[in-house]
Amino acid sequence: MLDESAELSVSITQIVQRLKGTHLHSQLEKQAKECLHKPEIKLETLKDDVRRLLKASGMTCLPPPRHPRAPPEHTKEPLAYMRKAQVNWEKRILKSLNSMCTELGIPLARKRPVPEQNELTNKWNEMGTDEPDLSKFRPVYAPKDFLEVLVGLKNPNNERSEDLTVRSHWGLIQVSLNVRDIPQTREMYPELGLTYGQLGIDDHTHVPPDLFESEHIHIGKKVVSEHDSAAAQQYSRQGCPTGLRAQLWSLILNTTDDPEAITHYEQLKARVIHHDLLVDNLIYKDVKLTASNDDYYFVFEDYLYQVLLCFSRDTAVLEHFNYNCATPPKSCIQSKSGSEQCAVVYPPNGVIPFHGFSMYVAPLCFLYNEPSKLYSVFREMYIRYFFRLHSVSSHPSGIVSLCLQFERLLQTHLPQLFYHLREIGAQPLRIAFKWIVRAFSGYLSTDQLLLLWDRILGYDSLEIVAVLAAAVFAFRAENLMEVTSLASAEAVLADLSTLKVMPLLQIFLFATSV
């Protein structure tokens, strides 16, 4: 039997996750903030006081959001074959990290000598000027390695089943999950309809600003002034004005720049300065290979190092494993006595960076110039959304569902194109996967990417990423029907920097006959 307090903790985490983004959550949060200023509320006894009041009101226990006998891992991921695939993938990643550690003779962690600590402190704001030799280090894995894991997924209950249609065998993802088709997607995204005003369309120069933009900005300022998280989320479904986006996203994500957040960031910075981790080199390498070579993001190299190094030390990130089907990796270290080994989470945040990981942070640098604020927003974006892009699960916003939804949308909307690309060995997902796993960061121009991420936050879902990937193929369909190889198909889709996100999404979803 599970320990009762641990089970209660898991239940509370799941309930909070389900409440996030709702109007009720916003109201509860507002009330909680107001209560904290009341003299009768004491933080040190708050937990016991809440329990006592719940008992007095007759609400002695929380209703379980699951079958009472189901273990937590079944709640996080109900499908056994998905759990098994995730466990095997984690073993592979850890093996890759450990073999690199052994080959290079570098410890997973070490305390920096005092002179090295002082040097790092002095150059904290200009780490990008360093040119360490990273030639021996390699990314633990790249998105294409992860794609092969997803392609290999098989539901043992569906093997050779007649339930799988001929068309479902066209794609690379061979599992059956409930993903939305175009009519269902229209229902989910009504505010993207042709009758609604949209930032990304109606703010262009040929549209008089008084028709939409001025009024939208006026409403945005009111939302910000009222500090209403739920209203900010609803508002962002039609796009956030550039001047208000940072404040609106902070509201939606419930991040603050209070002294506690700043202190927490400074503590993480101190941990970076005191201890050197092997994954630090993976972070340096990734930034050098991706953001540093990007025309939009190279200027933020220092910020990326600061945020990602601090992120790797943040044990608060471990809380997301309460609803993430993944398990934090562990490594053995000698105990203080030296007589025995004990397992500890490594890196401390439980997240091993992979090739392209830094691109989750890079676009946020355009919004926040204060490192502690940038860090808080990124961490919240990661534990709400980005972790789903590199773990195996059946969640609707998980990478498996996104890939399957992309393939299904394309098969349904453009079956001839899908069949043509498949026949020439250019499976659409092999091209689109790199866009999906990064939520298009590094592929779209930054202004368009931020408009896309507005909608991710607004609808509290990553499904819009799969829809956009299908819309890109639809937009380039005429050219793609002429290609004869994977290389030529990739060439047609190599540059997405000129694409406009909102017109593509609207045309694909609402100007398409189904």
JSON list of N, CA and C in Angstrom, two decimals, residues 348-418:
[
{"chain": "A", "resi": 348, "resn": "PRO", "atom": "N", "xyz": [20.28, 17.40, -10.96]},
{"chain": "A", "resi": 348, "resn": "PRO", "atom": "CA", "xyz": [19.35, 17.65, -9.85]},
{"chain": "A", "resi": 348, "resn": "PRO", "atom": "C", "xyz": [17.91, 17.93, -10.26]},
{"chain": "A", "resi": 349, "resn": "ASN", "atom": "N", "xyz": [17.70, 18.49, -11.46]},
{"chain": "A", "resi": 349, "resn": "ASN", "atom": "CA", "xyz": [16.33, 18.78, -11.89]},
{"chain": "A", "resi": 349, "resn": "ASN", "atom": "C", "xyz": [15.67, 17.58, -12.57]},
{"chain": "A", "resi": 350, "resn": "GLY", "atom": "N", "xyz": [16.45, 16.51, -12.81]},
{"chain": "A", "resi": 350, "resn": "GLY", "atom": "CA", "xyz": [15.89, 15.30, -13.41]},
{"chain": "A", "resi": 350, "resn": "GLY", "atom": "C", "xyz": [15.72, 15.36, -14.92]},
{"chain": "A", "resi": 351, "resn": "VAL", "atom": "N", "xyz": [16.27, 16.40, -15.57]},
{"chain": "A", "resi": 351, "resn": "VAL", "atom": "CA", "xyz": [16.10, 16.56, -17.02]},
{"chain": "A", "resi": 351, "resn": "VAL", "atom": "C", "xyz": [17.46, 16.57, -17.71]},
{"chain": "A", "resi": 352, "resn": "ILE", "atom": "N", "xyz": [17.71, 15.58, -18.56]},
{"chain": "A", "resi": 352, "resn": "ILE", "atom": "CA", "xyz": [18.96, 15.53, -19.31]},
{"chain": "A", "resi": 352, "resn": "ILE", "atom": "C", "xyz": [18.75, 16.28, -20.62]},
{"chain": "A", "resi": 353, "resn": "PRO", "atom": "N", "xyz": [19.51, 17.35, -20.87]},
{"chain": "A", "resi": 353, "resn": "PRO", "atom": "CA", "xyz": [19.29, 18.14, -22.10]},
{"chain": "A", "resi": 353, "resn": "PRO", "atom": "C", "xyz": [19.69, 17.36, -23.35]},
{"chain": "A", "resi": 354, "resn": "PHE", "atom": "N", "xyz": [18.99, 17.61, -24.43]},
{"chain": "A", "resi": 354, "resn": "PHE", "atom": "CA", "xyz": [19.27, 16.94, -25.71]},
{"chain": "A", "resi": 354, "resn": "PHE", "atom": "C", "xyz": [19.53, 18.01, -26.78]},
{"chain": "A", "resi": 355, "resn": "HIS", "atom": "N", "xyz": [19.86, 17.56, -27.97]},
{"chain": "A", "resi": 355, "resn": "HIS", "atom": "CA", "xyz": [20.18, 18.51, -29.04]},
{"chain": "A", "resi": 355, "resn": "HIS", "atom": "C", "xyz": [18.95, 19.35, -29.39]},
{"chain": "A", "resi": 356, "resn": "GLY", "atom": "N", "xyz": [19.07, 20.67, -29.22]},
{"chain": "A", "resi": 356, "resn": "GLY", "atom": "CA", "xyz": [17.98, 21.59, -29.51]},
{"chain": "A", "resi": 356, "resn": "GLY", "atom": "C", "xyz": [17.23, 22.06, -28.29]},
{"chain": "A", "resi": 357, "resn": "PHE", "atom": "N", "xyz": [17.60, 21.57, -27.10]},
{"chain": "A", "resi": 357, "resn": "PHE", "atom": "CA", "xyz": [16.89, 21.91, -25.87]},
{"chain": "A", "resi": 357, "resn": "PHE", "atom": "C", "xyz": [16.91, 23.42, -25.61]},
{"chain": "A", "resi": 358, "resn": "SER", "atom": "N", "xyz": [18.02, 24.07, -25.93]},
{"chain": "A", "resi": 358, "resn": "SER", "atom": "CA", "xyz": [18.16, 25.51, -25.63]},
{"chain": "A", "resi": 358, "resn": "SER", "atom": "C", "xyz": [17.16, 26.35, -26.43]},
{"chain": "A", "resi": 359, "resn": "MET", "atom": "N", "xyz": [16.60, 25.77, -27.50]},
{"chain": "A", "resi": 359, "resn": "MET", "atom": "CA", "xyz": [15.64, 26.54, -28.31]},
{"chain": "A", "resi": 359, "resn": "MET", "atom": "C", "xyz": [14.29, 26.69, -27.62]},
{"chain": "A", "resi": 360, "resn": "TYR", "atom": "N", "xyz": [14.06, 25.97, -26.54]},
{"chain": "A", "resi": 360, "resn": "TYR", "atom": "CA", "xyz": [12.85, 26.22, -25.74]},
{"chain": "A", "resi": 360, "resn": "TYR", "atom": "C", "xyz": [12.96, 27.54, -24.99]},
{"chain": "A", "resi": 361, "resn": "VAL", "atom": "N", "xyz": [14.19, 27.96, -24.70]},
{"chain": "A", "resi": 361, "resn": "VAL", "atom": "CA", "xyz": [14.41, 29.20, -23.93]},
{"chain": "A", "resi": 361, "resn": "VAL", "atom": "C", "xyz": [14.57, 30.41, -24.85]},
{"chain": "A", "resi": 362, "resn": "ALA", "atom": "N", "xyz": [15.24, 30.21, -25.98]},
{"chain": "A", "resi": 362, "resn": "ALA", "atom": "CA", "xyz": [15.68, 31.34, -26.81]},
{"chain": "A", "resi": 362, "resn": "ALA", "atom": "C", "xyz": [14.58, 32.35, -27.15]},
{"chain": "A", "resi": 363, "resn": "PRO", "atom": "N", "xyz": [13.39, 31.93, -27.59]},
{"chain": "A", "resi": 363, "resn": "PRO", "atom": "CA", "xyz": [12.38, 32.94, -27.96]},
{"chain": "A", "resi": 363, "resn": "PRO", "atom": "C", "xyz": [11.94, 33.81, -26.77]},
{"chain": "A", "resi": 364, "resn": "LEU", "atom": "N", "xyz": [12.00, 33.25, -25.57]},
{"chain": "A", "resi": 364, "resn": "LEU", "atom": "CA", "xyz": [11.58, 34.00, -24.37]},
{"chain": "A", "resi": 364, "resn": "LEU", "atom": "C", "xyz": [12.51, 35.16, -24.07]},
{"chain": "A", "resi": 365, "resn": "CYS", "atom": "N", "xyz": [13.73, 35.09, -24.60]},
{"chain": "A", "resi": 365, "resn": "CYS", "atom": "CA", "xyz": [14.71, 36.17, -24.37]},
{"chain": "A", "resi": 365, "resn": "CYS", "atom": "C", "xyz": [14.25, 37.48, -25.01]},
{"chain": "A", "resi": 366, "resn": "PHE", "atom": "N", "xyz": [13.36, 37.40, -26.01]},
{"chain": "A", "resi": 366, "resn": "PHE", "atom": "CA", "xyz": [12.83, 38.61, -26.62]},
{"chain": "A", "resi": 366, "resn": "PHE", "atom": "C", "xyz": [11.83, 39.31, -25.70]},
{"chain": "A", "resi": 367, "resn": "LEU", "atom": "N", "xyz": [11.30, 38.57, -24.72]},
{"chain": "A", "resi": 367, "resn": "LEU", "atom": "CA", "xyz": [10.26, 39.13, -23.86]},
{"chain": "A", "resi": 367, "resn": "LEU", "atom": "C", "xyz": [10.77, 39.60, -22.51]},
{"chain": "A", "resi": 368, "resn": "TYR", "atom": "N", "xyz": [11.79, 38.94, -21.99]},
{"chain": "A", "resi": 368, "resn": "TYR", "atom": "CA", "xyz": [12.24, 39.21, -20.61]},
{"chain": "A", "resi": 368, "resn": "TYR", "atom": "C", "xyz": [13.74, 39.47, -20.59]},
{"chain": "A", "resi": 369, "resn": "ASN", "atom": "N", "xyz": [14.13, 40.64, -20.10]},
{"chain": "A", "resi": 369, "resn": "ASN", "atom": "CA", "xyz": [15.56, 40.96, -20.04]},
{"chain": "A", "resi": 369, "resn": "ASN", "atom": "C", "xyz": [16.12, 40.82, -18.63]},
{"chain": "A", "resi": 370, "resn": "GLU", "atom": "N", "xyz": [15.26, 40.44, -17.69]},
{"chain": "A", "resi": 370, "resn": "GLU", "atom": "CA", "xyz": [15.73, 40.20, -16.33]},
{"chain": "A", "resi": 370, "resn": "GLU", "atom": "C", "xyz": [15.89, 38.69, -16.15]},
{"chain": "A", "resi": 371, "resn": "PRO", "atom": "N", "xyz": [17.14, 38.21, -15.91]},
{"chain": "A", "resi": 371, "resn": "PRO", "atom": "CA", "xyz": [17.37, 36.76, -15.87]},
{"chain": "A", "resi": 371, "resn": "PRO", "atom": "C", "xyz": [16.45, 35.98, -14.94]},
{"chain": "A", "resi": 372, "resn": "SER", "atom": "N", "xyz": [16.17, 36.54, -13.75]},
{"chain": "A", "resi": 372, "resn": "SER", "atom": "CA", "xyz": [15.32, 35.79, -12.81]},
{"chain": "A", "resi": 372, "resn": "SER", "atom": "C", "xyz": [13.89, 35.65, -13.35]},
{"chain": "A", "resi": 373, "resn": "LYS", "atom": "N", "xyz": [13.39, 36.68, -14.01]},
{"chain": "A", "resi": 373, "resn": "LYS", "atom": "CA", "xyz": [12.05, 36.62, -14.60]},
{"chain": "A", "resi": 373, "resn": "LYS", "atom": "C", "xyz": [12.03, 35.67, -15.80]},
{"chain": "A", "resi": 374, "resn": "LEU", "atom": "N", "xyz": [13.03, 35.79, -16.63]},
{"chain": "A", "resi": 374, "resn": "LEU", "atom": "CA", "xyz": [13.17, 34.88, -17.77]},
{"chain": "A", "resi": 374, "resn": "LEU", "atom": "C", "xyz": [13.20, 33.44, -17.30]},
{"chain": "A", "resi": 375, "resn": "TYR", "atom": "N", "xyz": [13.95, 33.21, -16.23]},
{"chain": "A", "resi": 375, "resn": "TYR", "atom": "CA", "xyz": [14.07, 31.85, -15.71]},
{"chain": "A", "resi": 375, "resn": "TYR", "atom": "C", "xyz": [12.72, 31.32, -15.22]},
{"chain": "A", "resi": 376, "resn": "SER", "atom": "N", "xyz": [11.98, 32.14, -14.46]},
{"chain": "A", "resi": 376, "resn": "SER", "atom": "CA", "xyz": [10.70, 31.71, -13.90]},
{"chain": "A", "resi": 376, "resn": "SER", "atom": "C", "xyz": [9.70, 31.35, -14.99]},
{"chain": "A", "resi": 377, "resn": "VAL", "atom": "N", "xyz": [9.66, 32.16, -16.05]},
{"chain": "A", "resi": 377, "resn": "VAL", "atom": "CA", "xyz": [8.72, 31.91, -17.15]},
{"chain": "A", "resi": 377, "resn": "VAL", "atom": "C", "xyz": [9.12, 30.64, -17.90]},
{"chain": "A", "resi": 378, "resn": "PHE", "atom": "N", "xyz": [10.41, 30.49, -18.18]},
{"chain": "A", "resi": 378, "resn": "PHE", "atom": "CA", "xyz": [10.84, 29.27, -18.88]},
{"chain": "A", "resi": 378, "resn": "PHE", "atom": "C", "xyz": [10.53, 28.02, -18.07]},
{"chain": "A", "resi": 379, "resn": "ARG", "atom": "N", "xyz": [10.83, 28.06, -16.78]},
{"chain": "A", "resi": 379, "resn": "ARG", "atom": "CA", "xyz": [10.59, 26.87, -15.96]},
{"chain": "A", "resi": 379, "resn": "ARG", "atom": "C", "xyz": [9.12, 26.49, -15.99]},
{"chain": "A", "resi": 380, "resn": "GLU", "atom": "N", "xyz": [8.25, 27.49, -15.90]},
{"chain": "A", "resi": 380, "resn": "GLU", "atom": "CA", "xyz": [6.81, 27.20, -15.92]},
{"chain": "A", "resi": 380, "resn": "GLU", "atom": "C", "xyz": [6.37, 26.68, -17.29]},
{"chain": "A", "resi": 381, "resn": "MET", "atom": "N", "xyz": [6.92, 27.25, -18.37]},
{"chain": "A", "resi": 381, "resn": "MET", "atom": "CA", "xyz": [6.61, 26.76, -19.71]},
{"chain": "A", "resi": 381, "resn": "MET", "atom": "C", "xyz": [7.05, 25.31, -19.86]},
{"chain": "A", "resi": 382, "resn": "TYR", "atom": "N", "xyz": [8.21, 25.00, -19.28]},
{"chain": "A", "resi": 382, "resn": "TYR", "atom": "CA", "xyz": [8.72, 23.63, -19.40]},
{"chain": "A", "resi": 382, "resn": "TYR", "atom": "C", "xyz": [7.84, 22.64, -18.65]},
{"chain": "A", "resi": 383, "resn": "ILE", "atom": "N", "xyz": [7.52, 22.95, -17.39]},
{"chain": "A", "resi": 383, "resn": "ILE", "atom": "CA", "xyz": [6.79, 21.96, -16.58]},
{"chain": "A", "resi": 383, "resn": "ILE", "atom": "C", "xyz": [5.31, 21.89, -16.96]},
{"chain": "A", "resi": 384, "resn": "ARG", "atom": "N", "xyz": [4.84, 22.85, -17.76]},
{"chain": "A", "resi": 384, "resn": "ARG", "atom": "CA", "xyz": [3.46, 22.76, -18.26]},
{"chain": "A", "resi": 384, "resn": "ARG", "atom": "C", "xyz": [3.40, 22.12, -19.64]},
{"chain": "A", "resi": 385, "resn": "TYR", "atom": "N", "xyz": [4.35, 22.46, -20.51]},
{"chain": "A", "resi": 385, "resn": "TYR", "atom": "CA", "xyz": [4.22, 22.08, -21.91]},
{"chain": "A", "resi": 385, "resn": "TYR", "atom": "C", "xyz": [5.42, 21.33, -22.48]},
{"chain": "A", "resi": 386, "resn": "PHE", "atom": "N", "xyz": [6.61, 21.92, -22.39]},
{"chain": "A", "resi": 386, "resn": "PHE", "atom": "CA", "xyz": [7.73, 21.40, -23.18]},
{"chain": "A", "resi": 386, "resn": "PHE", "atom": "C", "xyz": [8.15, 19.99, -22.80]},
{"chain": "A", "resi": 387, "resn": "PHE", "atom": "N", "xyz": [7.96, 19.59, -21.52]},
{"chain": "A", "resi": 387, "resn": "PHE", "atom": "CA", "xyz": [8.38, 18.24, -21.14]},
{"chain": "A", "resi": 387, "resn": "PHE", "atom": "C", "xyz": [7.62, 17.18, -21.93]},
{"chain": "A", "resi": 388, "resn": "ARG", "atom": "N", "xyz": [6.42, 17.52, -22.38]},
{"chain": "A", "resi": 388, "resn": "ARG", "atom": "CA", "xyz": [5.61, 16.55, -23.13]},
{"chain": "A", "resi": 388, "resn": "ARG", "atom": "C", "xyz": [6.19, 16.27, -24.52]},
{"chain": "A", "resi": 389, "resn": "LEU", "atom": "N", "xyz": [7.07, 17.16, -24.99]},
{"chain": "A", "resi": 389, "resn": "LEU", "atom": "CA", "xyz": [7.63, 17.00, -26.33]},
{"chain": "A", "resi": 389, "resn": "LEU", "atom": "C", "xyz": [8.80, 16.03, -26.38]},
{"chain": "A", "resi": 390, "resn": "HIS", "atom": "N", "xyz": [9.27, 15.57, -25.23]},
{"chain": "A", "resi": 390, "resn": "HIS", "atom": "CA", "xyz": [10.38, 14.60, -25.27]},
{"chain": "A", "resi": 390, "resn": "HIS", "atom": "C", "xyz": [10.18, 13.44, -24.29]},
{"chain": "A", "resi": 391, "resn": "SER", "atom": "N", "xyz": [8.90, 13.09, -24.02]},
{"chain": "A", "resi": 391, "resn": "SER", "atom": "CA", "xyz": [8.62, 11.90, -23.22]},
{"chain": "A", "resi": 391, "resn": "SER", "atom": "C", "xyz": [7.50, 11.11, -23.90]},
{"chain": "A", "resi": 392, "resn": "VAL", "atom": "N", "xyz": [7.56, 9.79, -23.78]},
{"chain": "A", "resi": 392, "resn": "VAL", "atom": "CA", "xyz": [6.59, 8.91, -24.44]},
{"chain": "A", "resi": 392, "resn": "VAL", "atom": "C", "xyz": [5.34, 8.81, -23.58]},
{"chain": "A", "resi": 393, "resn": "SER", "atom": "N", "xyz": [4.21, 9.28, -24.11]},
{"chain": "A", "resi": 393, "resn": "SER", "atom": "CA", "xyz": [2.95, 9.18, -23.36]},
{"chain": "A", "resi": 393, "resn": "SER", "atom": "C", "xyz": [1.78, 9.25, -24.32]},
{"chain": "A", "resi": 394, "resn": "SER", "atom": "N", "xyz": [0.59, 8.94, -23.80]},
{"chain": "A", "resi": 394, "resn": "SER", "atom": "CA", "xyz": [-0.62, 8.99, -24.63]},
{"chain": "A", "resi": 394, "resn": "SER", "atom": "C", "xyz": [-1.41, 10.28, -24.39]},
{"chain": "A", "resi": 395, "resn": "HIS", "atom": "N", "xyz": [-0.82, 11.23, -23.67]},
{"chain": "A", "resi": 395, "resn": "HIS", "atom": "CA", "xyz": [-1.49, 12.50, -23.38]},
{"chain": "A", "resi": 395, "resn": "HIS", "atom": "C", "xyz": [-1.82, 13.23, -24.69]},
{"chain": "A", "resi": 396, "resn": "PRO", "atom": "N", "xyz": [-2.98, 13.92, -24.77]},
{"chain": "A", "resi": 396, "resn": "PRO", "atom": "CA", "xyz": [-3.35, 14.63, -26.01]},
{"chain": "A", "resi": 396, "resn": "PRO", "atom": "C", "xyz": [-2.32, 15.66, -26.47]},
{"chain": "A", "resi": 397, "resn": "SER", "atom": "N", "xyz": [-1.55, 16.23, -25.53]},
{"chain": "A", "resi": 397, "resn": "SER", "atom": "CA", "xyz": [-0.50, 17.18, -25.91]},
{"chain": "A", "resi": 397, "resn": "SER", "atom": "C", "xyz": [0.87, 16.51, -25.94]},
{"chain": "A", "resi": 398, "resn": "GLY", "atom": "N", "xyz": [0.91, 15.20, -25.75]},
{"chain": "A", "resi": 398, "resn": "GLY", "atom": "CA", "xyz": [2.18, 14.47, -25.80]},
{"chain": "A", "resi": 398, "resn": "GLY", "atom": "C", "xyz": [2.69, 14.32, -27.22]},
{"chain": "A", "resi": 399, "resn": "ILE", "atom": "N", "xyz": [3.96, 14.05, -27.36]},
{"chain": "A", "resi": 399, "resn": "ILE", "atom": "CA", "xyz": [4.59, 14.00, -28.69]},
{"chain": "A", "resi": 399, "resn": "ILE", "atom": "C", "xyz": [3.98, 12.91, -29.57]},
{"chain": "A", "resi": 400, "resn": "VAL", "atom": "N", "xyz": [3.57, 11.78, -28.98]},
{"chain": "A", "resi": 400, "resn": "VAL", "atom": "CA", "xyz": [2.99, 10.69, -29.78]},
{"chain": "A", "resi": 400, "resn": "VAL", "atom": "C", "xyz": [1.67, 11.15, -30.39]},
{"chain": "A", "resi": 401, "resn": "SER", "atom": "N", "xyz": [0.81, 11.74, -29.57]},
{"chain": "A", "resi": 401, "resn": "SER", "atom": "CA", "xyz": [-0.48, 12.23, -30.07]},
{"chain": "A", "resi": 401, "resn": "SER", "atom": "C", "xyz": [-0.29, 13.32, -31.12]},
{"chain": "A", "resi": 402, "resn": "LEU", "atom": "N", "xyz": [0.67, 14.22, -30.91]},
{"chain": "A", "resi": 402, "resn": "LEU", "atom": "CA", "xyz": [0.91, 15.30, -31.87]},
{"chain": "A", "resi": 402, "resn": "LEU", "atom": "C", "xyz": [1.35, 14.74, -33.22]},
{"chain": "A", "resi": 403, "resn": "CYS", "atom": "N", "xyz": [2.24, 13.75, -33.18]},
{"chain": "A", "resi": 403, "resn": "CYS", "atom": "CA", "xyz": [2.70, 13.14, -34.44]},
{"chain": "A", "resi": 403, "resn": "CYS", "atom": "C", "xyz": [1.56, 12.43, -35.15]},
{"chain": "A", "resi": 404, "resn": "LEU", "atom": "N", "xyz": [0.76, 11.70, -34.38]},
{"chain": "A", "resi": 404, "resn": "LEU", "atom": "CA", "xyz": [-0.37, 10.98, -34.97]},
{"chain": "A", "resi": 404, "resn": "LEU", "atom": "C", "xyz": [-1.41, 11.95, -35.52]},
{"chain": "A", "resi": 405, "resn": "GLN", "atom": "N", "xyz": [-1.67, 13.02, -34.78]},
{"chain": "A", "resi": 405, "resn": "GLN", "atom": "CA", "xyz": [-2.63, 14.02, -35.25]},
{"chain": "A", "resi": 405, "resn": "GLN", "atom": "C", "xyz": [-2.15, 14.67, -36.54]},
{"chain": "A", "resi": 406, "resn": "PHE", "atom": "N", "xyz": [-0.86, 14.99, -36.61]},
{"chain": "A", "resi": 406, "resn": "PHE", "atom": "CA", "xyz": [-0.29, 15.57, -37.83]},
{"chain": "A", "resi": 406, "resn": "PHE", "atom": "C", "xyz": [-0.51, 14.63, -39.01]},
{"chain": "A", "resi": 407, "resn": "GLU", "atom": "N", "xyz": [-0.19, 13.35, -38.83]},
{"chain": "A", "resi": 407, "resn": "GLU", "atom": "CA", "xyz": [-0.34, 12.39, -39.93]},
{"chain": "A", "resi": 407, "resn": "GLU", "atom": "C", "xyz": [-1.81, 12.22, -40.32]},
{"chain": "A", "resi": 408, "resn": "ARG", "atom": "N", "xyz": [-2.68, 12.13, -39.33]},
{"chain": "A", "resi": 408, "resn": "ARG", "atom": "CA", "xyz": [-4.11, 11.94, -39.64]},
{"chain": "A", "resi": 408, "resn": "ARG", "atom": "C", "xyz": [-4.69, 13.15, -40.38]},
{"chain": "A", "resi": 409, "resn": "LEU", "atom": "N", "xyz": [-4.35, 14.36, -39.93]},
{"chain": "A", "resi": 409, "resn": "LEU", "atom": "CA", "xyz": [-4.85, 15.57, -40.59]},
{"chain": "A", "resi": 409, "resn": "LEU", "atom": "C", "xyz": [-4.40, 15.62, -42.04]},
{"chain": "A", "resi": 410, "resn": "LEU", "atom": "N", "xyz": [-3.15, 15.27, -42.27]},
{"chain": "A", "resi": 410, "resn": "LEU", "atom": "CA", "xyz": [-2.61, 15.31, -43.62]},
{"chain": "A", "resi": 410, "resn": "LEU", "atom": "C", "xyz": [-3.21, 14.21, -44.49]},
{"chain": "A", "resi": 411, "resn": "GLN", "atom": "N", "xyz": [-3.37, 13.03, -43.92]},
{"chain": "A", "resi": 411, "resn": "GLN", "atom": "CA", "xyz": [-3.98, 11.92, -44.67]},
{"chain": "A", "resi": 411, "resn": "GLN", "atom": "C", "xyz": [-5.43, 12.24, -45.06]},
{"chain": "A", "resi": 412, "resn": "THR", "atom": "N", "xyz": [-6.15, 12.87, -44.15]},
{"chain": "A", "resi": 412, "resn": "THR", "atom": "CA", "xyz": [-7.56, 13.18, -44.39]},
{"chain": "A", "resi": 412, "resn": "THR", "atom": "C", "xyz": [-7.72, 14.34, -45.37]},
{"chain": "A", "resi": 413, "resn": "HIS", "atom": "N", "xyz": [-6.91, 15.37, -45.17]},
{"chain": "A", "resi": 413, "resn": "HIS", "atom": "CA", "xyz": [-7.05, 16.60, -45.96]},
{"chain": "A", "resi": 413, "resn": "HIS", "atom": "C", "xyz": [-6.36, 16.49, -47.32]},
{"chain": "A", "resi": 414, "resn": "LEU", "atom": "N", "xyz": [-5.20, 15.85, -47.35]},
{"chain": "A", "resi": 414, "resn": "LEU", "atom": "CA", "xyz": [-4.43, 15.74, -48.60]},
{"chain": "A", "resi": 414, "resn": "LEU", "atom": "C", "xyz": [-3.93, 14.30, -48.80]},
{"chain": "A", "resi": 415, "resn": "PRO", "atom": "N", "xyz": [-4.83, 13.35, -49.01]},
{"chain": "A", "resi": 415, "resn": "PRO", "atom": "CA", "xyz": [-4.40, 11.95, -49.14]},
{"chain": "A", "resi": 415, "resn": "PRO", "atom": "C", "xyz": [-3.47, 11.70, -50.32]},
{"chain": "A", "resi": 416, "resn": "GLN", "atom": "N", "xyz": [-3.69, 12.40, -51.43]},
{"chain": "A", "resi": 416, "resn": "GLN", "atom": "CA", "xyz": [-2.82, 12.19, -52.60]},
{"chain": "A", "resi": 416, "resn": "GLN", "atom": "C", "xyz": [-1.39, 12.63, -52.31]},
{"chain": "A", "resi": 417, "resn": "LEU", "atom": "N", "xyz": [-1.25, 13.79, -51.62]},
{"chain": "A", "resi": 417, "resn": "LEU", "atom": "CA", "xyz": [0.08, 14.28, -51.27]},
{"chain": "A", "resi": 417, "resn": "LEU", "atom": "C", "xyz": [0.77, 13.31, -50.31]},
{"chain": "A", "resi": 418, "resn": "PHE", "atom": "N", "xyz": [0.02, 12.86, -49.29]},
{"chain": "A", "resi": 418, "resn": "PHE", "atom": "CA", "xyz": [0.60, 11.95, -48.31]},
{"chain": "A", "resi": 418, "resn": "PHE", "atom": "C", "xyz": [1.08, 10.67, -49.01]}
]
